[in-house]
Amino acid sequence: MTRRSAALLVLLVLGGPFSVLVTMLHPAAAGQPAGTADGDVEQGRALFTTGCSSCHGLRAEGTRRGPSLLGVGAASVDFWVSTGRMPLKTGGARQAVRKPPAYQRDDIDDLIAYVTSLDPDGPPIPELDLARADLAEGGELFRANCAACHGAVGIGGALASGRLAPPLRPASAAQVAEAVRIGPGTMPNFGPDTFSQDQLEAVVTYVESLDHPDDRGGSGLGHAGPIPEGFVGWLAGLGALLLACYWIGDRE
Amino acid sequence: MSDTSRDERRTERAIAVALVLSAITALGLAVTYATGGQVQLEGFLLGLSLGTMGWALCAWGKHLLPPGPFVQQRQHPAEADPEQEPVSRLVDEATGEASTLPGGGTDTEGLDAVGRRPFLVKLLVGAAGALGVAALFPIRSLGPDPGRTLFRTSWRKGARLVTEEGRLVRAGELEVGSVLTVFPEGHIGEADAQTLLIRATEDDLRTRPGREDWAPRGQVAYSKVCTHAGCPVGLYQVESRRLLCPCHQSLFDVIDGARPVFGPASRSLPQLALDVDDDGYLIARGDYDEAIGPGFWERP
Amino acid sequence: MTRTIKRANRWFDDRLGASGFVRTALNKVFPDHWSFMLGEIALYSFLLLVLTGIYLTFFFQPSLKEVVYDGAYAPLKGVEMSQAYESTLRLSYEVRAGMVMRQMHHWAAIIFLAAIVVHVGRVFFTGAFRRPRELNWIVGCSLLVLAMANGFAGYSLPDDQLSGTGLRIAYSIALSIPLGGTWVAYLLFGGEFPAESIISRLFVIHVLLLPLAILGLLGVHMAIVWRQKHTQFRGPGKTEDNVVGSRLWPSYALKSVGFFFLVSAVTALLGGLAQVNPIWLYGPFRAADVSAASQPDWYVGWLDGALRLFPGWEIRAFGHTIPAVFFPGVLLPTVSFGLLFGWPFIEARFTKEDVRDHHLLDRPRERPLRTGIGTGVITFYVVLFFAAATDVLATVFDVSVTGLLVAFRVALLCLPPVVAFVTYRLCKEAAALPDEEDAAPVVVRTASGAYVTGHGHQAGNGGDGTPRADGLDEIGSGPRPDAH
């Protein structure tokens, strides 16, 4: 944390207005323990009825306001609820965004138990063994399949129709794996035939490594590429030199 | 007619012949290059062209221009007082001592002396032009003839689809809402062959006439090279089933033949006709039926 | 000690006779205004680029030969990549001081271009390009073009994902040229993209051809400034016939050398503290891969923005195509630079007052029309630059990228005229205000070479080429005026 704050301080001095951009691109990571599928169906039903049924229907069959959840699988429920995207905030957001989860871990497990009890199909929560995952292969897969939307360093990116590919930093390993398998929202899914278990673990490992990208060159400037570099070059670089000119040279 | 002027006429003729020879050999060099090139001939012709040009210029300067000698005073460096120099020069010029050329020749007169032979000047320009043109020919070596290469990719009839990691793609393995970058087998990573394989629901696809059997079970393949500036159209938005190019934000409708619906692109992404082989793998029915990627002059 | 120097001096003088020239040179007067140092930022950045660049060439390998990475950066271990990318990684990770050199090189390039642009702006807005300096304006604009080209070539060398995407677009732009575009692209790249030889070619272009051209033109640029003497602002004692300021030796030289160190200091600080172009995070180039937020360095940003904003008007007729890319990618830069290079002649044509030489500068407010046009044009290119960042802006401010693009199209057409008009009106207002007189004492070098001191309010307006020696105290006779 100290290294990041130091870098941020340097940036404030150097980049001025640009630091705003950096902080906006770097929401603090919120680690979430991965879900286990040993929740209580009855408690889940109660939670579902009060929290979810107004949009998804009493038996998750879907309504005009929300899609059916039959057969979406445990991974889907866990992803949407544990990232705080569900329940949706009232008000017309263009897409569900990450926010502090409304449910505790136990409650989420109960919800998963209830929804999967209605239809056991759909992808389960992926089990991950990241200890032996191939980081480099993960990088290759990430750049080939994920970087187009989320950016090479996972800071997120703009899509059409006002959609955004979210930054990956706040996501836990489990949530990344779930997203890959289910393809939440406008994201394509990558099933077991596309990404093997090994490949999934490799990608997840690489995404996790992007939480702390190797910024051996100094402050990462938000990892948003040449645009912030240009701003820093103008404001901090040329700006400082213009001040020097102004000091050395005559004013009138 | 005096001896000197007869000598001069003879020299002039020789120079003219040399310049013509220089031009001819330069053009010969170009022809040699254009017909495939030959080392000894190239060296010989280039040497002859440069040599005759060099001889002509030297002979011109030696025999046809005022011979001198001209005298210039040497000044000891330390004595050269810059404060005095302009004044002294002014004085010299006023007294006529500055112009030590016999007959008061100056720069413009030197130019005149050359310009007195307009025919030779024309020949000189011609020969230099020919040499210049011949020197341009090797630029052709920098790259191959584009020919029809921009109209072709490595996709062939029966070519199996492989992923970037080299895995064959089975028909139906892709779930609805999935996307995969594929290449023809044996040509992984080829820039112009990169293709997006997308699984849509069959009912949704608005199939173009003549493409009815190109997308077996909703598996539709489009060129991944943007028709605008050639970036990989990498962003697939499942909900709207649209492809977005991350470089310049062109948006293509996957359902409707990858038609551009927003942004600077103006042409649909070419569609690759797919089929399923006997082993259940996805194969191409042939190459793209049009040139992929950004436009160019020869593209109809 | 002094005697040794004197003797050495004498020895060289006996052989070269340079003392006269050196004396003239050391006494040469440069005007002091702070805005006259902008070109120096560019000059010193170039010097830094050469120095750091030479270091980088010791380690960089311009080859697309495939190798398997086995270096210090763990996330790429075992990945296939080109030698160009691998050697850039190696010089960043394993070569001591390699990273800081590389980053200084990149930051110096960014500052180099920024300084040139600001310098061109200063020359434009003060009318310093007018007769007799049209030629140097053209040399300067050529330097801008060469610097841009060399910046892009350097950006493309490491063969990472970002630079490869940039090259792909450059190739498409070359393809789009009517009639000969395919040939241009094939001859430039050595075949269909991504051709084998492009990196080695760009290397020669980047480290030899363009730097030599820049160096040569820089020499011409400064020789012309030397010969024509620098322009100056109107002020007490300043006329069309003199130059008022510091002598090259000692004050200007010391300040200038000091300034070189300051430019180097800023570049070094950025090179060590602010990460630039982290290619290890972008990965090696793969033709089918792409990352969100793929942008060029800032000085090519306006072209990228134009590619985004220009509508898909592809002309297809008679069996031929003029691609949409041609208009923003080829036509726009051609017209832009055409107008830039030709501006001194365009202005002279329309103002019809350019029959005499100008050595006194305009204040921007004195030329409302030129200043208005200038700010309008700058607005145009700034809008284009920001248009190149639509995806980043959309991400940061959570707005629709498609909506942003439409907004930028509108802004591109509407904002420049508005800014130009507002500037024009402001200049008119400002020009109407009375000018406050500067009463500070000044030292003036008169036409006869004498140094005189005086006070602003005494020295007359000094504005219209009317030297006024009355009220000035002679402080001793200097050397004669320069010999040209």
Coordinates of N, CA and C in Angstrom, one line a residue, chain A residues 31-126:
Chain A
G31 N -11.9 -8.2 -1.6 CA -11.7 -9.7 -1.6 C -13.0 -10.4 -1.1
Q32 N -13.4 -11.4 -1.8 CA -14.6 -12.1 -1.3 C -14.2 -13.6 -1.2
P33 N -14.5 -14.2 -0.2 CA -14.2 -15.7 -0.1 C -15.1 -16.4 -1.1
A34 N -14.6 -17.4 -1.7 CA -15.3 -18.2 -2.7 C -16.5 -18.9 -2.1
G35 N -17.6 -19.1 -2.8 CA -18.8 -19.7 -2.3 C -18.7 -21.3 -2.2
T36 N -19.4 -21.8 -1.3 CA -19.5 -23.3 -1.2 C -20.9 -23.6 -1.4
A37 N -21.2 -24.7 -2.0 CA -22.6 -25.0 -2.3 C -23.3 -25.8 -1.2
D38 N -23.1 -25.4 0.0 CA -23.8 -26.1 1.1 C -24.8 -25.3 1.8
G39 N -25.4 -24.4 1.1 CA -26.4 -23.5 1.7 C -27.7 -24.2 2.0
D40 N -28.6 -23.5 2.7 CA -29.9 -24.1 3.1 C -31.0 -23.6 2.2
V41 N -31.7 -24.6 1.5 CA -32.7 -24.3 0.5 C -33.8 -23.4 1.1
E42 N -34.3 -23.8 2.3 CA -35.4 -23.1 2.8 C -35.1 -21.6 3.1
Q43 N -33.9 -21.4 3.8 CA -33.5 -20.0 4.0 C -33.3 -19.3 2.7
G44 N -32.8 -20.0 1.7 CA -32.6 -19.4 0.4 C -33.9 -19.0 -0.2
R45 N -34.9 -19.8 0.0 CA -36.2 -19.5 -0.6 C -36.8 -18.2 0.1
A46 N -36.6 -18.1 1.4 CA -37.1 -16.9 2.1 C -36.3 -15.6 1.6
L47 N -35.0 -15.7 1.5 CA -34.2 -14.6 1.0 C -34.7 -14.2 -0.4
F48 N -34.9 -15.3 -1.2 CA -35.2 -15.0 -2.6 C -36.5 -14.3 -2.7
T49 N -37.5 -14.8 -2.0 CA -38.8 -14.2 -2.0 C -38.8 -12.7 -1.7
T50 N -38.1 -12.4 -0.7 CA -38.0 -10.9 -0.3 C -37.1 -10.1 -1.2
G51 N -36.0 -10.7 -1.6 CA -35.0 -9.9 -2.3 C -35.0 -10.0 -3.8
C52 N -35.5 -11.1 -4.4 CA -35.3 -11.3 -5.8 C -36.6 -11.5 -6.6
S53 N -37.6 -12.0 -5.9 CA -38.8 -12.5 -6.7 C -39.5 -11.4 -7.4
S54 N -39.4 -10.1 -6.9 CA -40.2 -9.1 -7.6 C -39.8 -8.9 -9.0
C55 N -38.6 -9.3 -9.4 CA -38.2 -9.2 -10.8 C -38.1 -10.6 -11.4
H56 N -37.5 -11.6 -10.7 CA -37.3 -12.9 -11.3 C -38.4 -13.8 -11.1
G57 N -39.5 -13.4 -10.4 CA -40.6 -14.3 -10.1 C -40.4 -15.2 -8.9
L58 N -41.5 -15.6 -8.3 CA -41.4 -16.3 -7.0 C -40.7 -17.6 -7.1
R59 N -40.8 -18.3 -8.3 CA -40.0 -19.5 -8.5 C -39.0 -19.4 -9.5
A60 N -38.4 -18.1 -9.6 CA -37.3 -17.8 -10.5 C -37.6 -18.1 -12.0
E61 N -38.9 -18.0 -12.3 CA -39.3 -18.3 -13.7 C -39.2 -17.1 -14.6
G62 N -38.9 -16.0 -14.0 CA -38.7 -14.8 -14.8 C -40.0 -14.0 -14.9
T63 N -39.8 -12.6 -15.0 CA -41.0 -11.8 -15.3 C -40.6 -10.8 -16.4
R64 N -41.5 -9.8 -16.6 CA -41.1 -8.8 -17.6 C -39.9 -8.0 -17.2
R65 N -39.7 -7.9 -15.8 CA -38.6 -7.1 -15.3 C -37.3 -7.8 -15.3
G66 N -37.3 -9.1 -15.2 CA -36.1 -9.8 -15.1 C -36.1 -11.2 -15.7
P67 N -35.0 -11.8 -16.1 CA -35.0 -13.0 -16.8 C -35.2 -14.2 -15.8
S68 N -35.5 -15.3 -16.4 CA -35.7 -16.6 -15.7 C -34.3 -17.0 -15.2
L69 N -34.3 -17.5 -14.0 CA -33.0 -18.0 -13.4 C -32.9 -19.5 -13.4
L70 N -33.9 -20.2 -14.1 CA -33.9 -21.6 -14.1 C -32.7 -22.1 -15.0
G71 N -31.9 -22.9 -14.4 CA -30.8 -23.5 -15.1 C -29.6 -22.6 -15.4
V72 N -29.6 -21.4 -14.6 CA -28.4 -20.6 -14.8 C -27.2 -21.1 -14.1
G73 N -27.4 -21.9 -13.1 CA -26.2 -22.5 -12.5 C -25.8 -21.7 -11.3
A74 N -25.0 -22.5 -10.4 CA -24.5 -21.8 -9.2 C -23.5 -20.7 -9.5
A75 N -22.7 -20.9 -10.5 CA -21.7 -19.9 -10.8 C -22.3 -18.5 -11.1
S76 N -23.5 -18.6 -11.8 CA -24.1 -17.4 -12.2 C -24.7 -16.7 -10.9
V77 N -25.4 -17.4 -10.1 CA -26.0 -16.8 -8.9 C -24.9 -16.2 -8.0
D78 N -23.8 -17.0 -7.9 CA -22.7 -16.5 -7.0 C -22.1 -15.2 -7.6
F79 N -21.8 -15.3 -8.9 CA -21.2 -14.1 -9.5 C -22.0 -12.8 -9.3
W80 N -23.3 -12.9 -9.7 CA -24.1 -11.7 -9.7 C -24.3 -11.2 -8.3
V81 N -24.5 -12.1 -7.3 CA -24.8 -11.6 -5.9 C -23.6 -11.2 -5.2
S82 N -22.5 -12.0 -5.4 CA -21.3 -11.7 -4.6 C -20.6 -10.5 -5.1
T83 N -20.8 -10.1 -6.3 CA -20.2 -8.9 -6.8 C -21.0 -7.7 -6.5
G84 N -22.2 -7.9 -5.9 CA -23.1 -6.8 -5.5 C -23.9 -6.3 -6.7
R85 N -23.7 -7.0 -7.9 CA -24.5 -6.5 -9.0 C -26.0 -6.7 -8.9
M86 N -26.3 -7.8 -8.2 CA -27.7 -8.1 -7.8 C -27.8 -8.1 -6.3
P87 N -28.9 -7.6 -5.8 CA -30.0 -7.0 -6.5 C -29.6 -5.7 -7.1
L88 N -30.3 -5.4 -8.2 CA -30.1 -4.2 -8.9 C -30.5 -3.0 -8.0
K89 N -29.8 -1.9 -8.2 CA -30.2 -0.7 -7.6 C -31.4 -0.2 -8.4
T90 N -32.4 0.4 -7.7 CA -33.6 0.9 -8.5 C -33.1 2.2 -9.2
G91 N -33.7 2.4 -10.3 CA -33.2 3.5 -11.1 C -32.5 3.0 -12.4
G92 N -32.7 3.7 -13.4 CA -32.3 3.2 -14.7 C -30.8 3.2 -15.1
A93 N -30.1 2.3 -14.4 CA -28.7 2.2 -14.8 C -28.6 1.4 -16.1
R94 N -27.6 1.7 -16.9 CA -27.5 1.0 -18.2 C -27.1 -0.5 -18.0
Q95 N -26.3 -0.7 -17.0 CA -25.9 -2.1 -16.7 C -25.6 -2.2 -15.3
A96 N -25.8 -3.5 -14.8 CA -25.6 -3.7 -13.3 C -24.1 -3.5 -13.1
V97 N -23.8 -2.7 -12.0 CA -22.4 -2.4 -11.7 C -22.0 -3.0 -10.4
R98 N -20.7 -3.2 -10.2 CA -20.2 -3.8 -9.0 C -20.5 -2.8 -7.9
K99 N -20.9 -3.4 -6.7 CA -21.1 -2.6 -5.5 C -20.9 -3.5 -4.3
P100 N -20.8 -3.0 -3.1 CA -20.7 -3.9 -2.0 C -21.9 -4.9 -1.9
P101 N -21.6 -6.1 -1.8 CA -22.7 -7.1 -1.8 C -23.7 -6.9 -0.8
A102 N -25.0 -7.2 -1.1 CA -26.1 -7.0 -0.2 C -26.2 -8.1 0.8
Y103 N -25.6 -9.3 0.4 CA -25.8 -10.5 1.3 C -24.4 -11.0 1.8
Q104 N -24.5 -11.6 3.0 CA -23.3 -12.2 3.6 C -23.1 -13.5 2.8
R105 N -21.9 -14.1 3.0 CA -21.5 -15.3 2.4 C -22.5 -16.4 2.6
D106 N -22.9 -16.6 3.8 CA -23.9 -17.7 4.1 C -25.2 -17.5 3.4
D107 N -25.6 -16.2 3.4 CA -26.9 -16.0 2.7 C -26.8 -16.3 1.2
I108 N -25.7 -15.9 0.6 CA -25.4 -16.2 -0.8 C -25.5 -17.7 -1.1
D109 N -24.8 -18.4 -0.2 CA -24.9 -19.9 -0.3 C -26.3 -20.4 -0.3
D110 N -27.1 -19.8 0.6 CA -28.5 -20.2 0.7 C -29.3 -19.9 -0.6
L111 N -29.0 -18.7 -1.1 CA -29.6 -18.4 -2.4 C -29.3 -19.3 -3.5
I112 N -28.0 -19.7 -3.5 CA -27.5 -20.6 -4.6 C -28.2 -22.0 -4.4
A113 N -28.3 -22.4 -3.2 CA -28.9 -23.7 -2.9 C -30.4 -23.7 -3.4
Y114 N -31.1 -22.6 -3.1 CA -32.5 -22.5 -3.5 C -32.6 -22.5 -5.1
V115 N -31.8 -21.6 -5.7 CA -32.0 -21.5 -7.2 C -31.6 -22.8 -7.9
T116 N -30.5 -23.4 -7.4 CA -30.1 -24.7 -8.1 C -31.0 -25.8 -7.7
S117 N -31.8 -25.7 -6.6 CA -32.7 -26.7 -6.3 C -33.9 -26.7 -7.3
L118 N -34.2 -25.5 -7.9 CA -35.3 -25.4 -8.8 C -34.9 -26.1 -10.2
D119 N -33.7 -26.0 -10.5 CA -33.2 -26.6 -11.8 C -31.7 -26.7 -11.6
P120 N -31.2 -28.0 -11.5 CA -29.8 -28.2 -11.2 C -28.8 -28.0 -12.4
D121 N -29.4 -27.6 -13.6 CA -28.5 -27.4 -14.7 C -27.6 -26.2 -14.5
G122 N -26.8 -25.9 -15.5 CA -26.0 -24.7 -15.5 C -24.6 -24.9 -14.9
P123 N -23.7 -24.0 -15.2 CA -22.3 -24.2 -14.7 C -22.2 -24.1 -13.2
P124 N -21.5 -25.0 -12.6 CA -21.3 -24.9 -11.1 C -20.2 -23.9 -10.8
I125 N -20.0 -23.6 -9.6 CA -18.9 -22.7 -9.2 C -17.6 -23.4 -9.5
P126 N -16.8 -22.8 -10.4 CA -15.6 -23.5 -10.7 C -14.7 -23.8 -9.5

